[in-house]
Amino acid sequence: MALLKAVTIASLLATGSAAWAVDTLPDAVAAPGETAVLSVHAEGLQVYECKPVTDGKLAWSFREPIATLIADGRTIGRHYAGPNWEHVDGSAITGRTTGTAPGVAPSDIPWLKLAVISRRGEGVLTGISTVQRINTAGGELSGACDKAGALRSAPYSADYIFLRKD
């Protein structure tokens, strides 16, 4: 898996897009028959809230992501609760998780495949049908929480690939 991650990152950096073969991704997040439109790197936080769980104890529960989307060294958008992705050209999408694969390390949030369920504005994200979150680093939160409603965040990075159906 580490080699896969290195090859995928090298391909993204060398081409600036998702030009690598679809079969290099885990089946759960692959999107055969779709074409990459935009590849971005994200740097941000996964925000968690301390909430009661079924046994009455408190545990950290994922609340929302907050991330900056970067392409070619420039900020080109943001990622936030929904999950939503918003491009500087005014286009935005909301997704729903349809597939998941584990991150490389236990501290890495999972890789995801998300189906676009709504669109706003006109621009590069207008025709997007699928979003892949890959090459995750960090983002998982561990440890006890002792006050309901408390918030805590874990830094993460990931690559987001925006695809359209052929």
PDB file of N, CA, C and O in Angstrom, residues 17-59:
ATOM      1  N   SER A  17      -2.747  16.069 -12.554  1.00  0.00           N
ATOM      2  CA  SER A  17      -4.094  15.521 -12.652  1.00  0.00           C
ATOM      3  C   SER A  17      -4.084  14.052 -12.290  1.00  0.00           C
ATOM      4  O   SER A  17      -3.058  13.476 -12.014  1.00  0.00           O
ATOM      5  N   ALA A  18      -5.248  13.456 -12.320  1.00  0.00           N
ATOM      6  CA  ALA A  18      -5.373  12.040 -11.979  1.00  0.00           C
ATOM      7  C   ALA A  18      -5.199  11.196 -13.228  1.00  0.00           C
ATOM      8  O   ALA A  18      -6.122  10.581 -13.725  1.00  0.00           O
ATOM      9  N   ALA A  19      -3.994  11.126 -13.732  1.00  0.00           N
ATOM     10  CA  ALA A  19      -3.730  10.414 -14.975  1.00  0.00           C
ATOM     11  C   ALA A  19      -3.379   8.955 -14.746  1.00  0.00           C
ATOM     12  O   ALA A  19      -3.144   8.227 -15.680  1.00  0.00           O
ATOM     13  N   TRP A  20      -3.352   8.522 -13.511  1.00  0.00           N
ATOM     14  CA  TRP A  20      -2.986   7.148 -13.195  1.00  0.00           C
ATOM     15  C   TRP A  20      -4.160   6.223 -13.481  1.00  0.00           C
ATOM     16  O   TRP A  20      -5.300   6.643 -13.548  1.00  0.00           O
ATOM     17  N   ALA A  21      -3.871   4.947 -13.609  1.00  0.00           N
ATOM     18  CA  ALA A  21      -4.894   3.956 -13.950  1.00  0.00           C
ATOM     19  C   ALA A  21      -5.881   3.781 -12.801  1.00  0.00           C
ATOM     20  O   ALA A  21      -5.502   3.767 -11.637  1.00  0.00           O
ATOM     21  N   VAL A  22      -7.154   3.628 -13.153  1.00  0.00           N
ATOM     22  CA  VAL A  22      -8.211   3.449 -12.161  1.00  0.00           C
ATOM     23  C   VAL A  22      -7.960   2.206 -11.315  1.00  0.00           C
ATOM     24  O   VAL A  22      -8.254   2.188 -10.142  1.00  0.00           O
ATOM     25  N   ASP A  23      -7.383   1.142 -11.885  1.00  0.00           N
ATOM     26  CA  ASP A  23      -7.214  -0.096 -11.141  1.00  0.00           C
ATOM     27  C   ASP A  23      -6.138  -0.013 -10.055  1.00  0.00           C
ATOM     28  O   ASP A  23      -5.932  -0.963  -9.331  1.00  0.00           O
ATOM     29  N   THR A  24      -5.457   1.127  -9.909  1.00  0.00           N
ATOM     30  CA  THR A  24      -4.493   1.279  -8.825  1.00  0.00           C
ATOM     31  C   THR A  24      -5.177   1.636  -7.506  1.00  0.00           C
ATOM     32  O   THR A  24      -4.557   1.562  -6.468  1.00  0.00           O
ATOM     33  N   LEU A  25      -6.429   2.021  -7.543  1.00  0.00           N
ATOM     34  CA  LEU A  25      -7.172   2.364  -6.338  1.00  0.00           C
ATOM     35  C   LEU A  25      -7.914   1.145  -5.812  1.00  0.00           C
ATOM     36  O   LEU A  25      -8.305   0.273  -6.589  1.00  0.00           O
ATOM     37  N   PRO A  26      -8.172   1.105  -4.502  1.00  0.00           N
ATOM     38  CA  PRO A  26      -9.011   0.025  -3.975  1.00  0.00           C
ATOM     39  C   PRO A  26     -10.372   0.031  -4.674  1.00  0.00           C
ATOM     40  O   PRO A  26     -10.903   1.096  -4.996  1.00  0.00           O
ATOM     41  N   ASP A  27     -10.933  -1.145  -4.913  1.00  0.00           N
ATOM     42  CA  ASP A  27     -12.218  -1.249  -5.605  1.00  0.00           C
ATOM     43  C   ASP A  27     -13.303  -0.370  -4.988  1.00  0.00           C
ATOM     44  O   ASP A  27     -14.124   0.203  -5.698  1.00  0.00           O
ATOM     45  N   ALA A  28     -13.313  -0.251  -3.666  1.00  0.00           N
ATOM     46  CA  ALA A  28     -14.366   0.498  -2.981  1.00  0.00           C
ATOM     47  C   ALA A  28     -14.383   1.983  -3.334  1.00  0.00           C
ATOM     48  O   ALA A  28     -15.414   2.638  -3.202  1.00  0.00           O
ATOM     49  N   VAL A  29     -13.247   2.523  -3.783  1.00  0.00           N
ATOM     50  CA  VAL A  29     -13.203   3.952  -4.115  1.00  0.00           C
ATOM     51  C   VAL A  29     -12.922   4.217  -5.591  1.00  0.00           C
ATOM     52  O   VAL A  29     -12.906   5.365  -6.026  1.00  0.00           O
ATOM     53  N   ALA A  30     -12.715   3.163  -6.371  1.00  0.00           N
ATOM     54  CA  ALA A  30     -12.473   3.323  -7.809  1.00  0.00           C
ATOM     55  C   ALA A  30     -13.745   3.824  -8.491  1.00  0.00           C
ATOM     56  O   ALA A  30     -14.850   3.614  -8.011  1.00  0.00           O
ATOM     57  N   ALA A  31     -13.570   4.487  -9.623  1.00  0.00           N
ATOM     58  CA  ALA A  31     -14.704   5.018 -10.384  1.00  0.00           C
ATOM     59  C   ALA A  31     -14.514   4.676 -11.858  1.00  0.00           C
ATOM     60  O   ALA A  31     -14.279   5.563 -12.682  1.00  0.00           O
ATOM     61  N   PRO A  32     -14.621   3.388 -12.210  1.00  0.00           N
ATOM     62  CA  PRO A  32     -14.433   3.012 -13.612  1.00  0.00           C
ATOM     63  C   PRO A  32     -15.464   3.694 -14.510  1.00  0.00           C
ATOM     64  O   PRO A  32     -16.596   3.916 -14.103  1.00  0.00           O
ATOM     65  N   GLY A  33     -15.016   4.065 -15.701  1.00  0.00           N
ATOM     66  CA  GLY A  33     -15.914   4.708 -16.647  1.00  0.00           C
ATOM     67  C   GLY A  33     -16.083   6.198 -16.398  1.00  0.00           C
ATOM     68  O   GLY A  33     -16.896   6.845 -17.043  1.00  0.00           O
ATOM     69  N   GLU A  34     -15.322   6.762 -15.462  1.00  0.00           N
ATOM     70  CA  GLU A  34     -15.389   8.196 -15.201  1.00  0.00           C
ATOM     71  C   GLU A  34     -14.029   8.818 -15.498  1.00  0.00           C
ATOM     72  O   GLU A  34     -13.004   8.164 -15.422  1.00  0.00           O
ATOM     73  N   THR A  35     -14.042  10.096 -15.831  1.00  0.00           N
ATOM     74  CA  THR A  35     -12.834  10.819 -16.211  1.00  0.00           C
ATOM     75  C   THR A  35     -12.526  11.907 -15.192  1.00  0.00           C
ATOM     76  O   THR A  35     -13.425  12.666 -14.812  1.00  0.00           O
ATOM     77  N   ALA A  36     -11.264  11.996 -14.791  1.00  0.00           N
ATOM     78  CA  ALA A  36     -10.847  13.033 -13.849  1.00  0.00           C
ATOM     79  C   ALA A  36     -10.895  14.396 -14.530  1.00  0.00           C
ATOM     80  O   ALA A  36     -10.390  14.572 -15.631  1.00  0.00           O
ATOM     81  N   VAL A  37     -11.515  15.360 -13.858  1.00  0.00           N
ATOM     82  CA  VAL A  37     -11.633  16.730 -14.347  1.00  0.00           C
ATOM     83  C   VAL A  37     -10.668  17.636 -13.583  1.00  0.00           C
ATOM     84  O   VAL A  37     -10.072  18.537 -14.151  1.00  0.00           O
ATOM     85  N   LEU A  38     -10.520  17.372 -12.287  1.00  0.00           N
ATOM     86  CA  LEU A  38      -9.714  18.227 -11.429  1.00  0.00           C
ATOM     87  C   LEU A  38      -9.140  17.394 -10.296  1.00  0.00           C
ATOM     88  O   LEU A  38      -9.837  16.565  -9.714  1.00  0.00           O
ATOM     89  N   SER A  39      -7.859  17.616  -9.986  1.00  0.00           N
ATOM     90  CA  SER A  39      -7.193  16.992  -8.840  1.00  0.00           C
ATOM     91  C   SER A  39      -6.653  18.100  -7.951  1.00  0.00           C
ATOM     92  O   SER A  39      -5.995  19.014  -8.446  1.00  0.00           O
ATOM     93  N   VAL A  40      -6.959  18.036  -6.669  1.00  0.00           N
ATOM     94  CA  VAL A  40      -6.481  19.050  -5.736  1.00  0.00           C
ATOM     95  C   VAL A  40      -5.924  18.393  -4.488  1.00  0.00           C
ATOM     96  O   VAL A  40      -6.267  17.250  -4.158  1.00  0.00           O
ATOM     97  N   HIS A  41      -5.087  19.120  -3.793  1.00  0.00           N
ATOM     98  CA  HIS A  41      -4.582  18.680  -2.502  1.00  0.00           C
ATOM     99  C   HIS A  41      -5.321  19.490  -1.443  1.00  0.00           C
ATOM    100  O   HIS A  41      -5.599  20.680  -1.646  1.00  0.00           O
ATOM    101  N   ALA A  42      -5.656  18.861  -0.341  1.00  0.00           N
ATOM    102  CA  ALA A  42      -6.350  19.552   0.746  1.00  0.00           C
ATOM    103  C   ALA A  42      -5.509  19.505   2.014  1.00  0.00           C
ATOM    104  O   ALA A  42      -4.905  18.484   2.333  1.00  0.00           O
ATOM    105  N   GLU A  43      -5.486  20.610   2.710  1.00  0.00           N
ATOM    106  CA  GLU A  43      -4.863  20.721   4.033  1.00  0.00           C
ATOM    107  C   GLU A  43      -5.916  21.297   4.958  1.00  0.00           C
ATOM    108  O   GLU A  43      -6.529  22.316   4.636  1.00  0.00           O
ATOM    109  N   GLY A  44      -6.137  20.624   6.095  1.00  0.00           N
ATOM    110  CA  GLY A  44      -7.150  21.146   6.992  1.00  0.00           C
ATOM    111  C   GLY A  44      -7.285  20.362   8.272  1.00  0.00           C
ATOM    112  O   GLY A  44      -6.319  19.764   8.754  1.00  0.00           O
ATOM    113  N   LEU A  45      -8.511  20.370   8.794  1.00  0.00           N
ATOM    114  CA  LEU A  45      -8.819  19.738  10.072  1.00  0.00           C
ATOM    115  C   LEU A  45     -10.060  18.872   9.942  1.00  0.00           C
ATOM    116  O   LEU A  45     -10.990  19.208   9.200  1.00  0.00           O
ATOM    117  N   GLN A  46     -10.083  17.786  10.699  1.00  0.00           N
ATOM    118  CA  GLN A  46     -11.290  17.007  10.914  1.00  0.00           C
ATOM    119  C   GLN A  46     -11.745  17.398  12.317  1.00  0.00           C
ATOM    120  O   GLN A  46     -10.991  17.249  13.292  1.00  0.00           O
ATOM    121  N   VAL A  47     -12.957  17.937  12.445  1.00  0.00           N
ATOM    122  CA  VAL A  47     -13.458  18.423  13.722  1.00  0.00           C
ATOM    123  C   VAL A  47     -14.359  17.356  14.334  1.00  0.00           C
ATOM    124  O   VAL A  47     -15.224  16.797  13.660  1.00  0.00           O
ATOM    125  N   TYR A  48     -14.160  17.112  15.627  1.00  0.00           N
ATOM    126  CA  TYR A  48     -14.918  16.110  16.375  1.00  0.00           C
ATOM    127  C   TYR A  48     -15.614  16.781  17.559  1.00  0.00           C
ATOM    128  O   TYR A  48     -15.142  17.786  18.084  1.00  0.00           O
ATOM    129  N   GLU A  49     -16.759  16.180  17.959  1.00  0.00           N
ATOM    130  CA  GLU A  49     -17.504  16.657  19.113  1.00  0.00           C
ATOM    131  C   GLU A  49     -17.662  15.528  20.113  1.00  0.00           C
ATOM    132  O   GLU A  49     -17.912  14.382  19.729  1.00  0.00           O
ATOM    133  N   CYS A  50     -17.543  15.844  21.389  1.00  0.00           N
ATOM    134  CA  CYS A  50     -17.717  14.858  22.455  1.00  0.00           C
ATOM    135  C   CYS A  50     -19.219  14.652  22.662  1.00  0.00           C
ATOM    136  O   CYS A  50     -19.946  15.603  22.966  1.00  0.00           O
ATOM    137  N   LYS A  51     -19.677  13.402  22.453  1.00  0.00           N
ATOM    138  CA  LYS A  51     -21.111  13.095  22.545  1.00  0.00           C
ATOM    139  C   LYS A  51     -21.328  11.799  23.312  1.00  0.00           C
ATOM    140  O   LYS A  51     -20.478  10.905  23.283  1.00  0.00           O
ATOM    141  N   PRO A  52     -22.513  11.670  23.923  1.00  0.00           N
ATOM    142  CA  PRO A  52     -22.833  10.401  24.569  1.00  0.00           C
ATOM    143  C   PRO A  52     -23.065   9.310  23.510  1.00  0.00           C
ATOM    144  O   PRO A  52     -23.631   9.575  22.455  1.00  0.00           O
ATOM    145  N   VAL A  53     -22.613   8.099  23.808  1.00  0.00           N
ATOM    146  CA  VAL A  53     -22.855   6.954  22.928  1.00  0.00           C
ATOM    147  C   VAL A  53     -23.852   6.024  23.603  1.00  0.00           C
ATOM    148  O   VAL A  53     -24.318   6.290  24.704  1.00  0.00           O
ATOM    149  N   THR A  54     -24.176   4.922  22.960  1.00  0.00           N
ATOM    150  CA  THR A  54     -25.264   4.058  23.423  1.00  0.00           C
ATOM    151  C   THR A  54     -25.132   3.592  24.863  1.00  0.00           C
ATOM    152  O   THR A  54     -26.121   3.449  25.548  1.00  0.00           O
ATOM    153  N   ASP A  55     -23.937   3.373  25.352  1.00  0.00           N
ATOM    154  CA  ASP A  55     -23.784   2.898  26.729  1.00  0.00           C
ATOM    155  C   ASP A  55     -23.732   4.034  27.752  1.00  0.00           C
ATOM    156  O   ASP A  55     -23.437   3.816  28.924  1.00  0.00           O
ATOM    157  N   GLY A  56     -24.021   5.273  27.315  1.00  0.00           N
ATOM    158  CA  GLY A  56     -24.035   6.411  28.206  1.00  0.00           C
ATOM    159  C   GLY A  56     -22.685   7.077  28.400  1.00  0.00           C
ATOM    160  O   GLY A  56     -22.601   8.153  28.980  1.00  0.00           O
ATOM    161  N   LYS A  57     -21.638   6.448  27.912  1.00  0.00           N
ATOM    162  CA  LYS A  57     -20.305   7.039  28.010  1.00  0.00           C
ATOM    163  C   LYS A  57     -20.149   8.090  26.916  1.00  0.00           C
ATOM    164  O   LYS A  57     -20.906   8.136  25.960  1.00  0.00           O
ATOM    165  N   LEU A  58     -19.124   8.924  27.068  1.00  0.00           N
ATOM    166  CA  LEU A  58     -18.833   9.949  26.076  1.00  0.00           C
ATOM    167  C   LEU A  58     -17.749   9.463  25.117  1.00  0.00           C
ATOM    168  O   LEU A  58     -16.833   8.744  25.523  1.00  0.00           O
ATOM    169  N   ALA A  59     -17.873   9.857  23.854  1.00  0.00           N
ATOM    170  CA  ALA A  59     -16.877   9.488  22.841  1.00  0.00           C
ATOM    171  C   ALA A  59     -16.821  10.591  21.794  1.00  0.00           C
ATOM    172  O   ALA A  59     -17.790  11.342  21.594  1.00  0.00           O
TER     173      ALA A  59
END
